[in-house]
mmCIF file of C-alpha atoms and ligand atoms in Angstrom:
data_model
loop_
_atom_site.group_PDB
_atom_site.id
_atom_site.type_symbol
_atom_site.label_atom_id
_atom_site.label_comp_id
_atom_site.label_asym_id
_atom_site.label_seq_id
_atom_site.Cartn_x
_atom_site.Cartn_y
_atom_site.Cartn_z
ATOM 1 C CA MET O 12 96.217 88.769 104.983
ATOM 2 C CA ALA O 13 94.237 90.904 107.352
ATOM 3 C CA ILE O 14 90.951 91.218 109.130
ATOM 4 C CA ILE O 15 89.880 94.847 109.233
ATOM 5 C CA SER O 16 86.848 95.975 111.198
ATOM 6 C CA ILE O 17 85.284 99.381 110.782
ATOM 7 C CA ALA O 18 83.143 100.023 113.794
ATOM 8 C CA SER O 19 81.380 102.761 115.653
ATOM 9 C CA THR O 20 78.279 102.760 117.768
ATOM 10 C CA LYS O 21 77.493 106.181 116.331
ATOM 11 C CA GLY O 22 75.487 106.231 113.099
ATOM 12 C CA GLY O 23 76.409 108.188 109.978
ATOM 13 C CA VAL O 24 80.113 108.631 110.699
ATOM 14 C CA GLY O 25 81.315 107.043 107.453
ATOM 15 C CA LYS O 26 81.755 103.335 108.273
ATOM 16 C CA THR O 27 80.110 102.023 105.123
ATOM 17 C CA SER O 28 81.742 104.587 102.845
ATOM 18 C CA LEU O 29 85.229 103.734 104.047
ATOM 19 C CA ALA O 30 84.629 99.986 104.299
ATOM 20 C CA PHE O 31 83.412 99.693 100.731
ATOM 21 C CA SER O 32 86.371 101.525 99.167
ATOM 22 C CA LEU O 33 88.958 99.813 101.338
ATOM 23 C CA ALA O 34 87.528 96.372 100.585
ATOM 24 C CA LYS O 35 87.377 97.001 96.870
ATOM 25 C CA ASP O 36 90.843 98.576 96.712
ATOM 26 C CA LEU O 37 92.357 95.666 98.636
ATOM 27 C CA GLY O 38 90.355 93.040 96.750
ATOM 28 C CA TYR O 39 88.984 91.923 100.114
ATOM 29 C CA ARG O 40 85.581 90.588 100.999
ATOM 30 C CA TYR O 41 83.188 93.221 102.369
ATOM 31 C CA ALA O 42 81.000 91.806 105.135
ATOM 32 C CA THR O 43 78.271 93.579 107.035
ATOM 33 C CA ASN O 44 75.525 92.890 109.544
ATOM 34 C CA ASP O 45 73.702 95.969 108.301
ATOM 35 C CA MET O 46 71.542 96.184 105.172
ATOM 36 C CA SER O 47 73.704 98.335 103.008
ATOM 37 C CA VAL O 48 73.790 99.951 99.584
ATOM 38 C CA THR O 49 77.161 98.358 98.963
ATOM 39 C CA LEU O 50 75.587 94.933 98.463
ATOM 40 C CA ASN O 51 74.762 95.429 94.815
ATOM 41 C CA LYS O 52 77.864 97.525 94.122
ATOM 42 C CA TYR O 53 80.604 95.002 94.779
ATOM 43 C CA LYS O 54 80.743 91.341 93.911
ATOM 44 C CA ASN O 55 82.587 90.424 97.118
ATOM 45 C CA ALA O 56 80.030 92.143 99.344
ATOM 46 C CA ARG O 57 78.090 89.903 101.732
ATOM 47 C CA TYR O 58 75.275 90.595 104.161
ATOM 48 C CA TYR O 59 74.925 88.476 107.304
ATOM 49 C CA PRO O 60 71.957 89.601 109.411
ATOM 50 C CA ASN O 61 73.240 87.443 112.249
ATOM 51 C CA ASN O 62 76.172 85.134 112.912
ATOM 52 C CA ILE O 63 78.567 87.033 110.744
ATOM 53 C CA PRO O 64 81.435 84.599 110.051
ATOM 54 C CA LEU O 65 85.140 85.237 110.579
ATOM 55 C CA TYR O 66 87.158 85.314 107.347
ATOM 56 C CA PRO O 67 90.672 86.469 106.483
ATOM 57 C CA ASP O 68 91.068 89.252 103.923
ATOM 58 C CA THR O 69 87.825 90.864 104.933
ATOM 59 C CA VAL O 70 86.656 94.344 105.756
ATOM 60 C CA TYR O 71 83.805 94.206 108.270
ATOM 61 C CA ASP O 72 81.334 97.062 108.316
ATOM 62 C CA PHE O 73 79.446 96.900 111.595
ATOM 63 C CA GLY O 74 76.163 98.709 112.068
ATOM 64 C CA GLY O 75 75.783 101.061 114.967
ATOM 65 C CA PHE O 76 75.775 98.432 117.690
ATOM 66 C CA VAL O 77 78.119 95.874 119.222
ATOM 67 C CA ASP O 78 76.480 92.531 120.011
ATOM 68 C CA LYS O 79 78.081 89.240 121.020
ATOM 69 C CA ASN O 80 78.794 88.282 117.433
ATOM 70 C CA SER O 81 80.354 91.561 116.305
ATOM 71 C CA ASP O 82 82.261 91.667 119.594
ATOM 72 C CA GLU O 83 83.879 88.314 118.683
ATOM 73 C CA ILE O 84 84.863 89.532 115.227
ATOM 74 C CA LEU O 85 86.238 92.775 116.655
ATOM 75 C CA ARG O 86 88.397 90.785 119.088
ATOM 76 C CA GLU O 87 89.796 88.684 116.237
ATOM 77 C CA SER O 88 90.486 91.671 113.984
ATOM 78 C CA ASP O 89 94.019 92.751 113.156
ATOM 79 C CA ILE O 90 92.862 96.320 113.333
ATOM 80 C CA ILE O 91 89.743 98.215 114.320
ATOM 81 C CA ILE O 92 89.220 101.444 112.413
ATOM 82 C CA LEU O 93 87.059 103.793 114.391
ATOM 83 C CA PRO O 94 85.434 106.597 112.381
ATOM 84 C CA THR O 95 84.789 109.612 114.590
ATOM 85 C CA THR O 96 83.281 112.956 113.728
ATOM 86 C CA ASN O 97 83.823 116.235 115.524
ATOM 87 C CA ASP O 98 80.929 116.165 117.963
ATOM 88 C CA LEU O 99 80.853 115.246 121.593
ATOM 89 C CA ASN O 100 78.531 112.282 121.151
ATOM 90 C CA SER O 101 80.714 110.683 118.512
ATOM 91 C CA ILE O 102 83.904 111.250 120.516
ATOM 92 C CA MET O 103 82.309 109.873 123.709
ATOM 93 C CA LYS O 104 81.136 106.761 121.876
ATOM 94 C CA SER O 105 84.597 106.281 120.414
ATOM 95 C CA LEU O 106 86.216 106.575 123.840
ATOM 96 C CA ILE O 107 83.908 103.869 125.194
ATOM 97 C CA LEU O 108 84.663 101.536 122.307
ATOM 98 C CA ILE O 109 88.410 102.119 122.698
ATOM 99 C CA LYS O 110 88.148 101.338 126.402
ATOM 100 C CA ASN O 111 86.322 98.073 125.682
ATOM 101 C CA PHE O 112 88.901 97.007 123.089
ATOM 102 C CA ARG O 113 92.031 98.587 124.543
ATOM 103 C CA GLU O 114 94.131 95.451 123.935
ATOM 104 C CA LYS O 115 93.494 95.754 120.183
ATOM 105 C CA THR O 116 95.262 97.755 117.506
ATOM 106 C CA ILE O 117 92.941 100.686 116.919
ATOM 107 C CA LEU O 118 93.129 103.458 114.356
ATOM 108 C CA VAL O 119 91.009 106.491 115.142
ATOM 109 C CA PHE O 120 89.738 107.850 111.848
ATOM 110 C CA ALA O 121 88.544 111.433 112.234
ATOM 111 C CA ASN O 122 86.085 111.850 109.387
ATOM 112 C CA MET O 123 84.300 114.771 107.663
ATOM 113 C CA ILE O 124 86.918 117.220 108.851
ATOM 114 C CA ASP O 125 86.120 120.812 107.869
ATOM 115 C CA ASN O 126 89.444 122.284 108.902
ATOM 116 C CA PRO O 127 92.703 120.895 110.318
ATOM 117 C CA ASN O 128 91.879 122.337 113.714
ATOM 118 C CA ASP O 129 88.886 119.980 113.981
ATOM 119 C CA ALA O 130 91.171 117.002 113.495
ATOM 120 C CA ALA O 131 93.487 118.380 116.182
ATOM 121 C CA ILE O 132 90.562 118.742 118.591
ATOM 122 C CA ILE O 133 89.453 115.141 118.091
ATOM 123 C CA ARG O 134 93.023 113.883 118.391
ATOM 124 C CA GLU O 135 93.556 115.812 121.628
ATOM 125 C CA LYS O 136 90.355 114.528 123.177
ATOM 126 C CA ILE O 137 91.243 110.938 122.333
ATOM 127 C CA HIS O 138 94.897 111.260 123.350
ATOM 128 C CA GLU O 139 93.923 112.803 126.649
ATOM 129 C CA HIS O 140 92.641 109.336 127.596
ATOM 130 C CA PHE O 141 94.642 107.058 125.277
ATOM 131 C CA PRO O 142 97.914 108.877 124.526
ATOM 132 C CA ASN O 143 99.455 106.521 121.993
ATOM 133 C CA LEU O 144 96.533 105.642 119.811
ATOM 134 C CA ALA O 145 97.081 105.794 116.040
ATOM 135 C CA PHE O 146 95.171 108.632 114.452
ATOM 136 C CA THR O 147 94.375 109.761 110.927
ATOM 137 C CA TYR O 148 91.765 111.940 109.277
ATOM 138 C CA LEU O 149 89.810 112.576 106.127
ATOM 139 C CA ARG O 150 88.452 115.968 105.133
ATOM 140 C CA ARG O 151 84.846 116.592 104.168
ATOM 141 C CA THR O 152 84.798 115.302 100.610
ATOM 142 C CA LYS O 153 82.554 113.680 98.041
ATOM 143 C CA LEU O 154 85.270 111.157 97.194
ATOM 144 C CA LEU O 155 83.839 108.225 99.154
ATOM 145 C CA LYS O 156 80.210 109.082 98.415
ATOM 146 C CA ASN O 157 80.744 109.408 94.669
ATOM 147 C CA ALA O 158 82.877 106.277 94.657
ATOM 148 C CA LEU O 159 80.170 104.227 96.366
ATOM 149 C CA GLU O 160 77.422 105.669 94.178
ATOM 150 C CA THR O 161 79.225 104.724 91.003
ATOM 151 C CA GLY O 162 80.393 101.362 92.366
ATOM 152 C CA MET O 163 84.017 102.395 92.005
ATOM 153 C CA SER O 164 86.533 102.324 94.827
ATOM 154 C CA ALA O 165 88.076 105.632 95.866
ATOM 155 C CA THR O 166 91.221 104.698 93.952
ATOM 156 C CA GLU O 167 89.302 103.781 90.810
ATOM 157 C CA LEU O 168 87.419 107.071 90.942
ATOM 158 C CA TYR O 169 90.520 109.138 91.702
ATOM 159 C CA GLU O 170 92.455 107.513 88.858
ATOM 160 C CA MET O 171 89.666 107.870 86.317
ATOM 161 C CA ASN O 172 91.063 110.955 84.549
ATOM 162 C CA ASN O 173 93.007 114.188 85.061
ATOM 163 C CA GLN O 174 89.942 115.989 86.295
ATOM 164 C CA THR O 175 89.192 113.463 89.040
ATOM 165 C CA ARG O 176 92.872 113.379 90.009
ATOM 166 C CA HIS O 177 92.741 117.130 90.416
ATOM 167 C CA LEU O 178 89.357 117.216 92.139
ATOM 168 C CA TYR O 179 90.147 114.539 94.736
ATOM 169 C CA LYS O 180 93.888 115.138 95.139
ATOM 170 C CA GLN O 181 93.944 116.076 98.834
ATOM 171 C CA ALA O 182 91.164 113.754 99.910
ATOM 172 C CA TYR O 183 92.722 110.848 98.081
ATOM 173 C CA ALA O 184 96.105 111.493 99.705
ATOM 174 C CA GLU O 185 94.389 111.263 103.109
ATOM 175 C CA TYR O 186 92.488 108.112 102.167
ATOM 176 C CA HIS O 187 95.648 106.590 100.749
ATOM 177 C CA LYS O 188 97.369 106.798 104.127
ATOM 178 C CA ILE O 189 94.870 104.244 105.387
ATOM 179 C CA LEU O 190 95.072 102.069 102.308
ATOM 180 C CA LYS O 191 98.860 102.045 102.582
ATOM 181 C CA LEU O 192 98.689 100.372 105.986
ATOM 182 C CA PHE O 193 97.521 97.186 104.285
ATOM 183 C CA THR O 194 99.763 97.153 101.257
ATOM 184 C CA THR O 195 103.486 96.342 100.854
ATOM 185 C CA ASP O 196 104.975 98.181 103.831
ATOM 186 C CA GLY O 197 101.780 98.552 105.804
ATOM 187 C CA ARG O 198 102.594 98.800 109.470
ATOM 188 C CA TYR O 199 99.533 96.999 110.849
ATOM 189 C CA PHE O 200 99.576 94.448 108.092
ATOM 190 C CA LYS O 201 103.184 93.538 108.804
ATOM 191 C CA GLU O 202 102.734 93.259 112.549
ATOM 192 C CA LYS O 203 100.307 90.408 112.212
ATOM 193 C CA SER O 204 101.612 88.448 109.220
HETATM 194 N N1 ATP L 301 84.687 112.391 104.453
HETATM 195 C C1 ATP L 301 83.399 112.615 104.207
HETATM 196 N N2 ATP L 301 82.988 113.836 103.806
HETATM 197 C C2 ATP L 301 81.676 114.097 103.544
HETATM 198 N N3 ATP L 301 80.702 113.190 103.632
HETATM 199 C C3 ATP L 301 81.049 111.961 104.040
HETATM 200 C C4 ATP L 301 82.401 111.593 104.347
HETATM 201 N N4 ATP L 301 82.421 110.289 104.716
HETATM 202 C C5 ATP L 301 81.145 109.862 104.639
HETATM 203 N N5 ATP L 301 80.315 110.853 104.234
HETATM 204 C C6 ATP L 301 78.839 110.814 104.040
HETATM 205 O O1 ATP L 301 78.214 110.676 105.294
HETATM 206 C C7 ATP L 301 77.028 109.905 105.187
HETATM 207 C C8 ATP L 301 77.090 108.736 106.160
HETATM 208 O O2 ATP L 301 78.127 107.874 105.732
HETATM 209 P P1 ATP L 301 78.011 106.293 105.889
HETATM 210 O O3 ATP L 301 76.709 105.795 105.397
HETATM 211 O O4 ATP L 301 79.245 105.713 105.303
HETATM 212 O O5 ATP L 301 78.064 106.205 107.474
HETATM 213 P P2 ATP L 301 77.785 104.936 108.404
HETATM 214 O O6 ATP L 301 78.617 105.140 109.606
HETATM 215 O O7 ATP L 301 77.976 103.673 107.635
HETATM 216 O O8 ATP L 301 76.240 105.146 108.749
HETATM 217 P P3 ATP L 301 75.228 104.076 109.392
HETATM 218 O O9 ATP L 301 75.513 104.107 110.859
HETATM 219 O O10 ATP L 301 73.877 104.648 109.050
HETATM 220 O O11 ATP L 301 75.503 102.748 108.760
HETATM 221 C C9 ATP L 301 76.949 109.467 103.729
HETATM 222 O O12 ATP L 301 76.097 110.356 103.041
HETATM 223 C C10 ATP L 301 78.376 109.615 103.233
HETATM 224 O O13 ATP L 301 78.429 109.863 101.848
HETATM 225 MG MG1 MG L 302 76.650 102.083 107.310
#
């Protein structure tokens, strides 16, 4: 049982893409305060324009703002996943969000990484201010986009056939590190249950 929030005040960093696949792979509800393409792709997807309710077993996909309501949900979340891309604006916005929620378990999710050095740069910039923050990354890949477009989760798409297993091998391994946190031996999952 977990409440997972995917948040960033920066647009276009991959919140919806990750939230959809995670929710579907975990069999969780997907809840958003943002009109989103996921709504007709997943039967457990719900849109709440305001007063988004707190539920267990839910992945929250918050639009690019934090209001009173999303602030409450973020404070009740077991984990906040913070997608961050390699640009100053995105990193600055992430640092502010981390500062505002520093008592929470936060996973910085460096997304759309073109080479490993980019991930290292983001990690360094974050760790300069918050040395012990959990960090993971996902390369630039069509995995999440193609999954969402077809209505499949990343796992469903990856496992479709030998070709997709080959095509998405590395990206899926990176995505799976996040998924794993919430299954059997998941670190964050265990802490709170
Ligand atoms: N790892 C990745 N590699 C390449 N493209 C990606 C990756 N993750 C997401 N994208 C693409 O980036 C774009 C923005 O992603 P997405 O809509 O998930 O971001 P968002 O943070 O939810 O945006 P918004 O703030 O508008 O809601 C989409 O076209 C998506 O397919
Ligand atoms: Mg979105």
